[in-house]
């Protein structure tokens, strides 16, 4: 949405848009993946990525974590993982210490509210710690692991 500098999830029924919402985790994923693709291809980083990141952080950053969406104020694991990667990526590009502060806040939140602190523990789905899934198709192999690998690279 050019008017809000955000990605919009749209639900369409019979050719008409019935609902829209901003998913902050997908915005973070976009900032990182599009930025990284441009870097690998030797293309300039699009300016809209900075706007997208700033908009998502302004609207969705809570008390040390990033909300799932504009309607769903939950600290879901994959949103936190993508936020850390996107914010660290942007920090590397800009050296703006505010990015590093936000990334560190989210890392601290993950460590204290999302990580399972038991032998062989992984991440809970969210900070409610009600999830029974230790590893899922997306969580272990993609979201969490890619965050750690990207953190090592950044």
Backbone as a chain_set.jsonl record, in Angstrom:
{"seq": "XXXXXXXXXXXXXXXXXXXXXXXXXXXXXXXXXXXXXXXXXXXXXXXXXXXXXXXXXXXXXXXXXXXXXXXXXXXXXXXXXXXXXXXXXXXXXXXXXXXXXXXXXXXXXXXXXXXXXXXXXXXXXXXXXXXXXXXXXXXXXXXXXXXXXXXXXX", "coords": {"N": [[0.844, -1.179, 0.0], [0.95, 1.957, -1.108], [0.142, 4.255, 0.248], [0.446, 3.776, 2.961], [2.971, 2.749, 3.29], [3.32, -0.048, 3.544], [3.061, -3.67, 3.39], [0.211, -5.375, 2.299], [-2.058, -7.815, 3.37], [-4.54, -9.336, 1.61], [-7.899, -10.357, 1.497], [-9.944, -11.861, -0.75], [-13.152, -12.131, -2.083], [-15.387, -13.373, -4.378], [-14.272, -11.67, -6.318], [-14.046, -9.248, -5.002], [-12.371, -7.227, -2.603], [-12.453, -8.144, 0.718], [-11.301, -7.967, 3.254], [-8.393, -6.464, 4.702], [-5.074, -6.458, 5.998], [-2.069, -5.595, 7.751], [0.786, -7.526, 7.935], [3.306, -7.773, 10.036], [5.527, -9.485, 10.273], [5.838, -10.55, 7.69], [6.52, -8.242, 6.399], [9.014, -7.736, 7.545], [10.389, -9.981, 6.638], [10.348, -9.456, 3.898], [11.896, -7.085, 3.766], [14.396, -8.082, 4.458], [14.851, -10.259, 2.581], [14.453, -9.149, -0.028], [16.302, -7.077, 0.088], [18.671, -8.549, 0.435], [18.688, -10.076, -1.925], [19.036, -8.042, -3.835], [21.558, -7.19, -3.092], [23.13, -9.485, -3.636], [22.761, -9.633, -6.389], [23.993, -7.355, -7.168], [22.584, -5.002, -7.323], [21.155, -1.751, -6.548], [19.974, -1.066, -3.238], [16.533, -0.949, -2.738], [14.781, 2.028, -1.908], [12.293, 1.87, -0.728], [12.422, -0.207, 1.066], [13.538, 0.736, 3.437], [11.5, 2.451, 4.243], [9.441, 0.608, 4.588], [10.442, -0.983, 6.685], [10.689, 0.965, 8.729], [8.015, 1.759, 8.998], [6.762, -0.651, 9.821], [8.084, -1.118, 12.251], [7.378, 1.168, 13.68], [4.589, 0.884, 13.874], [4.216, -1.745, 14.83], [6.084, -2.52, 16.809], [6.349, -3.555, 20.044], [6.669, -3.905, 23.517], [9.603, -4.576, 23.448], [9.307, -6.526, 21.513], [7.943, -7.649, 18.326], [4.742, -7.227, 17.012], [2.442, -9.641, 15.624], [0.556, -8.802, 13.66], [-1.361, -5.926, 12.552], [-3.801, -6.309, 13.737], [-3.535, -8.531, 15.363], [-2.03, -8.774, 18.198], [0.342, -10.372, 19.095], [3.254, -12.141, 20.185], [4.678, -13.887, 18.06], [6.772, -16.622, 17.148], [8.041, -16.74, 14.524], [7.779, -14.187, 13.51], [9.354, -12.695, 15.248], [11.846, -13.827, 14.675], [12.257, -13.113, 11.94], [12.168, -10.365, 12.229], [14.473, -9.789, 13.739], [16.492, -10.511, 11.897], [15.949, -8.782, 9.674], [16.207, -6.265, 10.879], [18.853, -6.302, 11.828], [20.13, -6.553, 9.38], [19.442, -4.084, 8.218], [20.69, -2.434, 10.054], [23.367, -3.025, 9.498], [23.551, -1.899, 6.986], [23.084, 0.815, 7.469], [24.244, 1.641, 9.872], [22.836, 2.719, 11.961], [22.287, 3.171, 15.301], [19.841, 2.783, 16.58], [18.595, 0.691, 15.288], [20.181, -1.476, 16.053], [19.666, -1.469, 18.803], [16.913, -2.138, 18.834], [16.984, -4.696, 17.64], [18.525, -6.081, 19.549], [16.778, -5.897, 21.725], [14.653, -7.503, 20.845], [15.965, -9.956, 20.545], [16.614, -10.438, 23.244], [14.0, -10.688, 24.214], [13.122, -12.974, 22.831], [14.862, -14.862, 23.965], [14.031, -14.812, 26.659], [11.251, -15.269, 26.604], [10.376, -16.933, 24.481], [12.117, -19.068, 23.85], [12.456, -22.493, 24.699], [13.411, -23.484, 27.761], [14.639, -26.086, 28.427], [16.259, -29.325, 28.473], [17.181, -30.126, 25.207], [15.362, -28.363, 24.258], [13.469, -26.134, 22.174], [11.953, -23.579, 20.344], [9.031, -21.998, 21.548], [5.815, -21.641, 19.955], [4.72, -19.126, 20.346], [4.693, -16.413, 22.758], [2.941, -17.306, 24.684], [3.462, -19.831, 25.42], [2.013, -22.151, 25.096], [2.103, -23.889, 23.022], [2.448, -27.106, 21.653], [4.029, -28.028, 19.694], [7.255, -28.915, 18.951], [9.06, -28.923, 16.84], [8.299, -27.743, 13.658], [7.267, -27.749, 10.202], [7.989, -25.198, 9.286], [9.088, -23.824, 11.499], [11.493, -24.914, 13.012], [13.344, -25.781, 10.869], [13.377, -23.53, 9.137], [12.549, -20.718, 10.05], [13.707, -20.231, 12.726], [16.31, -21.361, 12.493], [17.316, -20.064, 10.205], [17.415, -17.474, 11.197], [19.46, -17.634, 13.145], [21.638, -18.391, 11.512], [21.791, -16.189, 9.767], [22.325, -14.194, 11.642], [24.884, -14.913, 12.399], [26.199, -14.353, 10.032], [25.723, -11.615, 9.709]], "CA": [[0.0, 0.0, 0.0], [1.796, 3.151, -1.156], [-0.288, 5.29, 1.189], [0.865, 3.453, 4.322], [4.308, 2.139, 3.257], [3.235, -1.384, 4.136], [2.524, -4.763, 2.589], [-1.144, -5.662, 2.761], [-2.664, -9.108, 3.119], [-5.906, -9.065, 1.155], [-8.796, -11.499, 1.333], [-10.855, -11.531, -1.831], [-14.285, -13.039, -2.247], [-16.169, -13.006, -5.567], [-13.621, -10.565, -6.997], [-14.009, -8.02, -4.195], [-11.556, -7.285, -1.393], [-13.336, -8.079, 1.888], [-10.512, -7.524, 4.41], [-6.953, -6.27, 4.524], [-4.335, -6.177, 7.217], [-0.623, -5.574, 7.624], [1.469, -8.571, 8.686], [4.64, -7.218, 10.265], [6.545, -10.504, 10.016], [6.079, -10.611, 6.252], [7.246, -7.022, 6.039], [10.407, -7.945, 7.942], [10.942, -10.975, 5.709], [10.532, -8.75, 2.627], [13.04, -6.176, 3.908], [15.629, -8.866, 4.428], [15.061, -11.057, 1.367], [14.619, -8.277, -1.198], [17.596, -6.408, 0.26], [19.743, -9.517, 0.209], [18.687, -10.402, -3.35], [19.653, -6.905, -4.529], [22.983, -7.22, -2.773], [23.733, -10.601, -4.371], [22.7, -9.316, -7.818], [24.72, -6.129, -7.426], [21.624, -3.921, -7.575], [20.997, -0.862, -5.39], [18.906, -1.394, -2.282], [15.382, -0.061, -2.957], [14.481, 2.937, -0.794], [11.058, 1.493, -0.042], [12.699, -1.15, 2.152], [13.712, 1.532, 4.661], [10.162, 2.917, 4.623], [8.705, -0.563, 5.061], [10.976, -1.331, 8.006], [10.319, 2.024, 9.682], [6.563, 1.697, 9.2], [6.45, -1.847, 10.618], [8.575, -0.927, 13.616], [6.572, 2.199, 14.338], [3.232, 0.397, 14.149], [4.128, -3.056, 15.451], [7.042, -2.804, 17.875], [5.735, -3.457, 21.354], [7.614, -3.795, 24.624], [10.721, -5.482, 23.197], [8.955, -7.542, 20.523], [7.156, -7.157, 17.203], [3.423, -7.862, 16.915], [2.163, -10.451, 14.435], [-0.113, -7.967, 12.664], [-2.017, -4.756, 13.132], [-4.952, -6.772, 14.523], [-3.169, -9.634, 16.252], [-0.885, -8.304, 18.983], [0.963, -11.539, 19.731], [4.678, -12.313, 19.898], [4.822, -15.179, 17.393], [8.2, -16.903, 16.957], [8.61, -16.444, 13.201], [7.822, -12.735, 13.358], [10.529, -12.245, 15.988], [13.031, -14.27, 13.934], [12.427, -12.273, 10.753], [12.444, -8.998, 12.673], [15.897, -9.706, 14.103], [17.304, -10.555, 10.68], [15.737, -7.555, 8.893], [16.728, -5.114, 11.606], [20.317, -6.385, 11.782], [20.518, -6.257, 7.999], [19.33, -2.641, 8.054], [21.75, -1.841, 10.87], [24.619, -3.171, 8.753], [23.517, -0.971, 5.852], [22.961, 2.219, 7.876], [24.958, 1.899, 11.139], [21.946, 3.46, 12.869], [22.264, 2.402, 16.556], [18.466, 2.452, 16.978], [18.314, -0.644, 14.769], [20.864, -2.444, 16.914], [18.924, -1.498, 20.068], [15.665, -2.901, 18.636], [17.345, -6.094, 17.421], [18.919, -6.64, 20.846], [15.569, -6.035, 22.548], [13.899, -8.678, 20.378], [16.763, -11.134, 20.913], [16.394, -10.643, 24.679], [12.626, -11.17, 24.386], [13.115, -14.376, 22.379], [15.56, -15.668, 24.97], [13.305, -14.907, 27.927], [9.829, -15.61, 26.474], [10.052, -17.852, 23.387], [12.979, -20.248, 23.906], [12.137, -23.515, 25.702], [14.609, -23.682, 28.58], [14.696, -27.475, 28.892], [17.191, -30.065, 27.613], [16.631, -30.406, 23.884], [14.3, -27.404, 23.975], [13.495, -25.373, 20.934], [11.193, -22.364, 20.56], [7.577, -22.073, 21.571], [5.205, -20.948, 18.82], [4.596, -17.716, 20.741], [5.063, -16.192, 24.158], [1.987, -17.91, 25.627], [4.096, -21.113, 25.761], [1.006, -23.207, 25.071], [2.341, -24.733, 21.858], [3.0, -28.439, 21.881], [4.948, -28.301, 18.588], [8.654, -28.62, 19.209], [9.565, -28.549, 15.527], [7.3, -27.842, 12.602], [7.849, -27.602, 8.874], [8.575, -23.876, 9.135], [9.743, -23.268, 12.679], [12.875, -25.336, 13.225], [14.221, -25.756, 9.699], [13.462, -22.269, 8.398], [12.523, -19.449, 10.77], [14.702, -20.124, 13.8], [17.647, -21.676, 11.993], [17.788, -19.002, 9.313], [17.758, -16.317, 12.008], [20.787, -17.84, 13.731], [22.645, -18.36, 10.442], [21.913, -14.804, 9.318], [22.985, -13.434, 12.71], [26.305, -15.229, 12.307], [26.726, -13.657, 8.859], [25.664, -10.163, 9.938]], "C": [[0.891, 1.245, 0.0], [1.4, 4.211, -0.125], [0.184, 5.031, 2.617], [2.272, 2.888, 4.41], [4.285, 0.778, 3.938], [2.754, -2.399, 3.112], [1.153, -5.099, 3.152], [-1.523, -7.087, 2.408], [-4.12, -8.82, 2.75], [-6.676, -10.373, 1.039], [-9.869, -11.099, 0.336], [-11.937, -12.595, -1.917], [-15.129, -12.52, -3.407], [-15.599, -11.762, -6.246], [-13.532, -9.268, -6.217], [-13.159, -8.235, -2.949], [-12.464, -7.135, -0.177], [-12.59, -7.681, 3.161], [-9.064, -7.314, 3.983], [-6.334, -6.108, 5.909], [-2.846, -6.229, 6.919], [-0.048, -6.658, 8.523], [2.934, -8.158, 8.837], [5.763, -8.223, 10.007], [6.863, -10.624, 8.536], [6.792, -9.355, 5.763], [8.726, -7.163, 6.39], [11.092, -8.923, 6.988], [11.239, -10.319, 4.359], [11.759, -7.835, 2.689], [14.343, -6.953, 3.777], [15.846, -9.53, 3.078], [15.239, -10.202, 0.117], [15.964, -7.55, -1.113], [18.761, -7.328, -0.044], [19.834, -9.892, -1.269], [19.352, -9.281, -4.156], [21.153, -6.894, -4.312], [23.698, -8.29, -3.591], [23.796, -10.295, -5.867], [23.451, -8.04, -8.181], [23.824, -4.948, -7.768], [21.54, -3.006, -6.362], [19.828, -1.297, -4.515], [17.735, -0.427, -2.494], [15.059, 0.768, -1.71], [13.234, 2.518, -0.039], [11.294, 0.494, 1.083], [12.878, -0.415, 3.477], [12.367, 2.039, 5.169], [9.337, 1.775, 5.21], [9.145, -0.958, 6.467], [10.543, -0.302, 9.052], [8.832, 1.976, 10.011], [6.18, 0.515, 10.087], [6.902, -1.677, 12.064], [7.748, 0.109, 14.366], [5.203, 1.66, 14.745], [3.211, -0.875, 15.002], [5.056, -3.354, 16.598], [6.39, -2.53, 19.217], [6.833, -3.321, 22.406], [8.757, -4.803, 24.448], [10.435, -6.576, 22.195], [8.101, -6.908, 19.431], [5.857, -7.943, 17.118], [3.285, -8.635, 15.605], [1.571, -9.595, 13.321], [-0.753, -6.769, 13.356], [-3.214, -5.147, 13.986], [-4.592, -7.789, 15.588], [-1.878, -9.268, 16.985], [-0.316, -9.46, 19.799], [2.423, -11.621, 19.301], [4.914, -13.709, 19.349], [6.286, -15.382, 16.998], [8.746, -16.436, 15.613], [8.691, -14.935, 12.946], [9.062, -12.179, 14.054], [11.804, -12.605, 15.225], [13.287, -13.369, 12.723], [12.722, -10.831, 11.13], [13.919, -8.837, 13.015], [16.759, -9.636, 12.845], [17.173, -9.253, 9.886], [16.359, -6.346, 9.576], [18.26, -5.133, 11.616], [20.842, -6.086, 10.385], [20.494, -4.745, 7.766], [20.383, -1.913, 8.886], [23.083, -1.883, 10.114], [24.687, -2.17, 7.599], [23.587, 0.495, 6.284], [23.829, 2.617, 9.07], [24.137, 2.743, 12.11], [21.808, 2.653, 14.16], [20.857, 2.062, 17.037], [18.079, 1.066, 16.474], [18.948, -1.705, 15.659], [20.14, -2.575, 18.255], [17.647, -2.326, 19.936], [15.961, -4.384, 18.434], [17.722, -6.761, 18.741], [17.722, -6.824, 21.767], [14.784, -7.27, 22.147], [14.648, -9.958, 20.711], [16.581, -11.446, 22.396], [15.001, -11.203, 24.939], [12.512, -12.633, 23.967], [13.713, -15.263, 23.457], [14.73, -15.844, 26.244], [11.857, -15.373, 27.79], [9.489, -16.668, 25.428], [10.859, -19.154, 23.472], [12.506, -21.186, 25.013], [13.42, -23.799, 26.487], [14.561, -25.047, 29.264], [15.703, -28.201, 28.009], [16.515, -30.426, 26.29], [15.542, -29.429, 23.472], [14.534, -26.633, 22.695], [12.815, -24.057, 21.21], [9.717, -22.696, 20.674], [7.049, -21.345, 20.339], [5.104, -19.448, 19.109], [4.889, -17.594, 22.227], [4.039, -16.698, 25.164], [2.51, -19.244, 26.146], [3.105, -22.268, 25.823], [1.229, -24.206, 23.944], [2.939, -26.07, 22.258], [4.018, -28.797, 20.795], [6.369, -27.93, 18.977], [9.3, -28.191, 17.902], [8.42, -28.71, 14.54], [8.002, -27.631, 11.275], [8.567, -26.263, 8.729], [9.465, -23.476, 10.3], [11.212, -23.666, 12.791], [13.754, -25.197, 11.999], [14.364, -24.392, 9.032], [13.588, -21.055, 9.305], [13.645, -19.315, 11.796], [16.119, -20.307, 13.271], [18.168, -20.571, 11.097], [18.146, -17.746, 10.112], [19.168, -16.467, 12.576], [21.881, -17.782, 12.665], [22.854, -16.935, 9.942], [22.601, -13.942, 10.371], [24.496, -13.68, 12.666], [26.94, -14.468, 11.147], [26.777, -12.15, 9.084], [26.69, -9.775, 10.978]], "O": [[1.52, 1.55, 1.013], [2.249, 4.982, 0.323], [0.309, 5.97, 3.403], [2.732, 2.573, 5.508], [5.118, 0.484, 4.795], [2.13, -2.052, 2.109], [0.967, -5.102, 4.369], [-1.33, -7.521, 1.272], [-4.837, -8.145, 3.489], [-6.156, -11.371, 0.539], [-10.604, -10.134, 0.541], [-11.668, -13.794, -1.835], [-15.537, -11.359, -3.413], [-16.352, -10.9, -6.699], [-12.993, -8.283, -6.722], [-13.218, -9.291, -2.319], [-13.163, -6.131, -0.041], [-13.197, -7.107, 4.066], [-8.587, -7.917, 3.022], [-6.99, -5.678, 6.858], [-2.422, -6.841, 5.938], [-0.346, -6.714, 9.716], [3.701, -8.194, 7.874], [6.844, -7.836, 9.563], [8.025, -10.781, 8.161], [7.578, -9.409, 4.818], [9.591, -6.754, 5.616], [12.236, -8.712, 6.584], [12.269, -10.598, 3.746], [12.567, -7.817, 1.76], [15.267, -6.536, 3.079], [16.915, -9.384, 2.486], [16.094, -10.505, -0.716], [16.674, -7.422, -2.11], [19.723, -6.933, -0.702], [20.933, -10.014, -1.81], [20.143, -9.551, -5.06], [21.924, -6.622, -5.232], [24.751, -8.03, -4.173], [24.765, -10.653, -6.537], [23.541, -7.679, -9.354], [24.257, -4.003, -8.428], [21.827, -3.444, -5.248], [18.828, -1.826, -5.001], [17.925, 0.788, -2.436], [15.068, 0.251, -0.593], [13.119, 2.776, 1.16], [10.45, 0.359, 1.969], [12.424, -0.888, 4.519], [12.119, 2.058, 6.375], [8.627, 1.952, 6.2], [8.313, -1.234, 7.332], [10.084, -0.666, 10.135], [8.439, 2.133, 11.167], [5.368, 0.661, 11.001], [6.185, -2.049, 12.992], [7.455, -0.058, 15.549], [4.719, 1.95, 15.839], [2.298, -1.066, 15.805], [4.855, -4.34, 17.307], [5.937, -1.418, 19.49], [7.839, -2.658, 22.156], [8.863, -5.767, 25.206], [11.253, -7.482, 22.036], [7.602, -5.793, 19.578], [5.863, -9.174, 17.146], [3.935, -8.315, 14.609], [2.025, -9.651, 12.178], [-0.69, -6.624, 14.577], [-3.605, -4.39, 14.875], [-5.276, -7.894, 16.607], [-0.78, -9.433, 16.455], [-0.469, -9.52, 21.019], [2.78, -11.221, 18.193], [5.307, -14.612, 20.087], [6.959, -14.444, 16.569], [9.801, -15.804, 15.562], [9.586, -14.473, 12.238], [9.74, -11.302, 13.521], [12.729, -11.798, 15.134], [14.412, -12.916, 12.51], [13.455, -10.145, 10.417], [14.544, -7.853, 12.621], [17.652, -8.796, 12.746], [18.181, -8.681, 9.469], [16.969, -5.501, 8.921], [18.892, -4.092, 11.433], [21.878, -5.439, 10.228], [21.426, -4.192, 7.183], [20.908, -0.884, 8.46], [23.828, -0.904, 10.093], [25.759, -1.657, 7.278], [24.097, 1.331, 5.538], [24.118, 3.799, 9.259], [24.695, 3.406, 12.984], [21.262, 1.55, 14.127], [20.694, 1.136, 17.831], [17.332, 0.346, 17.135], [18.318, -2.713, 15.979], [20.017, -3.68, 18.784], [17.33, -3.124, 20.818], [15.27, -5.236, 18.992], [17.287, -7.878, 19.02], [17.657, -7.803, 22.512], [14.3, -8.006, 23.007], [14.035, -10.945, 21.117], [16.41, -12.609, 22.763], [14.83, -12.085, 25.78], [11.885, -13.437, 24.658], [13.139, -16.29, 23.818], [14.735, -16.921, 26.839], [11.279, -15.835, 28.774], [8.406, -17.249, 25.486], [10.327, -20.227, 23.19], [12.193, -20.748, 26.12], [14.397, -24.297, 25.928], [14.458, -25.155, 30.486], [15.98, -27.744, 26.9], [15.409, -30.967, 26.272], [14.872, -29.631, 22.46], [15.66, -26.508, 22.213], [13.083, -23.454, 22.249], [9.214, -23.575, 19.974], [7.754, -20.526, 19.748], [5.365, -18.615, 18.241], [5.286, -18.564, 22.872], [4.234, -16.545, 26.37], [2.061, -19.732, 27.184], [3.336, -23.252, 26.525], [0.599, -25.263, 23.923], [3.831, -26.14, 23.103], [4.781, -29.751, 20.948], [6.655, -26.776, 19.295], [10.016, -27.19, 17.867], [7.672, -29.687, 14.584], [9.203, -27.363, 11.237], [9.633, -26.195, 8.119], [10.501, -22.845, 10.093], [12.088, -22.81, 12.673], [14.807, -24.562, 12.067], [15.395, -24.126, 8.414], [14.641, -20.418, 9.327], [14.441, -18.379, 11.729], [17.013, -19.512, 13.564], [19.329, -20.177, 11.207], [19.079, -17.03, 9.747], [19.975, -15.541, 12.5], [22.935, -17.188, 12.891], [23.992, -16.523, 9.717], [23.38, -13.052, 10.028], [25.286, -12.76, 12.873], [28.071, -13.995, 11.251], [27.743, -11.487, 8.704], [26.809, -8.598, 11.32]]}, "num_chains": 1, "name": "protein.A"}
